[in-house]
Amino acid sequence: MSGGVPAVGGAAGAGFGLGAGSIVTQYLSIGIKLTITPYINADGFVTAEIKPEVSSLKGWRGLYNEIPWIATRRAETTVTIKDGETIVIGGLISAEERETISKVPFLGDLPLVGVLFRSKRKDKTKSEIIISVTPHVLPEQPKKP
């Protein structure tokens, strides 16, 4: 599961003519990515390289809020398991805390009485990725004559 976030690049070209002052937009993938590379061993076991990656949009930066701020968490592990057995891997834990301030325009900015016209809200979020893998090795099919 992943989505795209537009990232605006600098102006392509300078001066006059084609491409002068044009903006380049590129989409960056964010979300959950999981790469599993299995290897079947001669003894019937499966060795798998597991690489989870979780990225999220934290906000926008730059003079005009044109640069996405993306946080990415990655892990990598190699496991060996028997055909049909399940392995569970946990990790990539994150904890976030956000503070949101809401206020009545102008009145919320007044000294002393402004506190009556604004409010603060704190949100805490915790998340963890848990991966469950069960390999199934298919028997070799006889070749057709």
CSV table of C-alpha atoms in Angstrom, one decimal:
chain,number,residue,atom,x,y,z
A,1,MET,CA,0.0,0.0,0.0
A,2,SER,CA,1.6,3.2,-1.0
A,3,GLY,CA,0.5,6.6,-2.3
A,4,GLY,CA,2.2,9.5,-4.2
A,5,VAL,CA,3.2,12.9,-3.0
A,6,PRO,CA,4.0,15.6,-5.6
A,7,ALA,CA,7.4,17.1,-5.2
A,8,VAL,CA,8.1,20.3,-7.2
A,9,GLY,CA,11.5,20.7,-8.7
A,10,GLY,CA,13.3,23.8,-9.7
A,11,ALA,CA,12.9,25.7,-12.9
A,12,ALA,CA,14.1,23.9,-16.0
A,13,GLY,CA,16.2,26.1,-18.2
A,14,ALA,CA,16.8,29.8,-17.9
A,15,GLY,CA,16.2,32.8,-20.1
A,16,PHE,CA,13.9,32.5,-23.1
A,17,GLY,CA,12.8,29.6,-25.3
A,18,LEU,CA,11.3,26.2,-24.7
A,19,GLY,CA,11.5,25.0,-21.1
A,20,ALA,CA,12.4,28.5,-19.8
A,21,GLY,CA,11.0,28.9,-16.3
A,22,SER,CA,9.0,25.7,-16.4
A,23,ILE,CA,8.3,23.7,-13.2
A,24,VAL,CA,9.2,20.0,-12.9
A,25,THR,CA,6.8,17.9,-10.8
A,26,GLN,CA,7.8,14.4,-9.7
A,27,TYR,CA,5.7,12.0,-7.6
A,28,LEU,CA,7.4,10.4,-4.6
A,29,SER,CA,6.1,7.0,-3.3
A,30,ILE,CA,5.1,6.9,0.3
A,31,GLY,CA,3.4,4.2,2.4
A,32,ILE,CA,4.3,0.6,3.1
A,33,LYS,CA,6.7,-1.3,0.9
A,34,LEU,CA,7.6,-4.9,1.5
A,35,THR,CA,10.3,-6.8,-0.5
A,36,ILE,CA,10.7,-10.5,0.0
A,37,THR,CA,13.3,-12.5,-1.9
A,38,PRO,CA,13.0,-16.2,-1.3
A,39,TYR,CA,15.6,-18.9,-2.0
A,40,ILE,CA,14.6,-22.6,-1.9
A,41,ASN,CA,17.3,-24.8,-0.3
A,42,ALA,CA,18.0,-28.4,-1.2
A,43,ASP,CA,16.8,-29.6,2.2
A,44,GLY,CA,13.3,-28.1,1.7
A,45,PHE,CA,13.8,-25.0,3.8
A,46,VAL,CA,13.2,-21.5,2.5
A,47,THR,CA,15.6,-18.7,3.2
A,48,ALA,CA,14.0,-15.3,2.7
A,49,GLU,CA,15.4,-11.8,2.7
A,50,ILE,CA,12.7,-9.5,4.1
A,51,LYS,CA,13.0,-5.8,3.7
A,52,PRO,CA,10.0,-3.7,5.0
A,53,GLU,CA,10.0,0.1,4.5
A,54,VAL,CA,7.4,2.5,5.9
A,55,SER,CA,7.3,6.2,4.9
A,56,SER,CA,4.9,8.9,5.7
A,57,LEU,CA,4.4,12.6,4.9
A,58,LYS,CA,5.3,14.7,8.0
A,59,GLY,CA,4.7,18.1,6.5
A,60,TRP,CA,5.9,20.6,3.9
A,61,ARG,CA,9.0,22.8,4.0
A,62,GLY,CA,10.5,25.5,1.9
A,63,LEU,CA,9.6,29.2,1.2
A,64,TYR,CA,6.3,28.2,-0.4
A,65,ASN,CA,5.7,24.9,1.4
A,66,GLU,CA,6.7,23.2,-1.9
A,67,ILE,CA,9.2,20.6,-0.5
A,68,PRO,CA,7.6,17.5,1.1
A,69,TRP,CA,9.1,16.3,4.4
A,70,ILE,CA,9.0,12.5,4.3
A,71,ALA,CA,10.1,10.3,7.2
A,72,THR,CA,11.2,6.7,6.3
A,73,ARG,CA,11.8,3.7,8.5
A,74,ARG,CA,13.6,0.6,7.1
A,75,ALA,CA,14.6,-2.8,8.3
A,76,GLU,CA,16.3,-5.8,6.8
A,77,THR,CA,16.5,-9.4,8.0
A,78,THR,CA,17.1,-12.9,6.6
A,79,VAL,CA,15.2,-15.9,8.0
A,80,THR,CA,15.2,-19.6,7.2
A,81,ILE,CA,12.0,-21.5,7.7
A,82,LYS,CA,10.5,-24.8,6.8
A,83,ASP,CA,7.9,-25.1,4.0
A,84,GLY,CA,4.4,-24.3,5.3
A,85,GLU,CA,5.6,-23.0,8.7
A,86,THR,CA,4.9,-19.4,9.7
A,87,ILE,CA,7.3,-16.8,11.1
A,88,VAL,CA,6.2,-13.5,12.6
A,89,ILE,CA,8.5,-10.4,12.6
A,90,GLY,CA,7.7,-7.3,14.5
A,91,GLY,CA,9.3,-3.9,14.4
A,92,LEU,CA,9.5,-0.5,12.8
A,93,ILE,CA,7.8,1.1,15.8
A,94,SER,CA,7.0,4.8,15.7
A,95,ALA,CA,5.6,7.2,18.1
A,96,GLU,CA,4.3,10.7,17.2
A,97,GLU,CA,3.1,13.6,19.1
A,98,ARG,CA,1.3,16.6,17.5
A,99,GLU,CA,0.0,19.8,18.9
A,100,THR,CA,-2.8,21.7,17.1
A,101,ILE,CA,-3.7,25.3,18.0
A,102,SER,CA,-7.1,26.6,17.0
A,103,LYS,CA,-8.0,30.3,17.5
A,104,VAL,CA,-10.4,33.0,16.5
A,105,PRO,CA,-8.6,35.3,14.1
A,106,PHE,CA,-7.2,38.5,15.8
A,107,LEU,CA,-8.9,37.8,19.2
A,108,GLY,CA,-6.8,34.7,19.8
A,109,ASP,CA,-3.6,36.8,19.4
A,110,LEU,CA,-4.5,39.4,22.0
A,111,PRO,CA,-2.3,39.5,25.1
A,112,LEU,CA,-4.0,38.3,28.3
A,113,VAL,CA,-7.5,37.7,27.0
A,114,GLY,CA,-6.4,35.9,23.9
A,115,VAL,CA,-6.3,32.6,25.8
A,116,LEU,CA,-10.1,32.7,26.0
A,117,PHE,CA,-10.3,32.6,22.2
A,118,ARG,CA,-7.8,29.8,21.4
A,119,SER,CA,-7.4,26.1,22.3
A,120,LYS,CA,-4.6,23.6,22.1
A,121,ARG,CA,-5.0,19.9,21.3
A,122,LYS,CA,-2.3,17.2,21.7
A,123,ASP,CA,-2.5,13.9,19.8
A,124,LYS,CA,-0.3,10.9,20.4
A,125,THR,CA,0.0,8.1,17.9
A,126,LYS,CA,1.9,4.8,18.2
A,127,SER,CA,2.3,2.3,15.4
A,128,GLU,CA,4.2,-0.9,14.7
A,129,ILE,CA,4.5,-3.1,11.6
A,130,ILE,CA,4.0,-6.9,12.1
A,131,ILE,CA,4.9,-9.2,9.2
A,132,SER,CA,3.6,-12.8,9.0
A,133,VAL,CA,5.3,-15.0,6.4
A,134,THR,CA,4.3,-18.5,5.4
A,135,PRO,CA,6.2,-20.0,2.4
A,136,HIS,CA,4.7,-22.7,0.3
A,137,VAL,CA,7.1,-24.6,-2.1
A,138,LEU,CA,5.2,-25.9,-5.1
A,139,PRO,CA,6.3,-29.3,-6.4
A,140,GLU,CA,8.2,-29.4,-9.6
A,141,GLN,CA,5.9,-30.0,-12.5
A,142,PRO,CA,6.8,-32.7,-15.0
A,143,LYS,CA,7.7,-31.4,-18.5
A,144,LYS,CA,5.2,-32.0,-21.2
A,145,PRO,CA,6.6,-34.0,-24.2
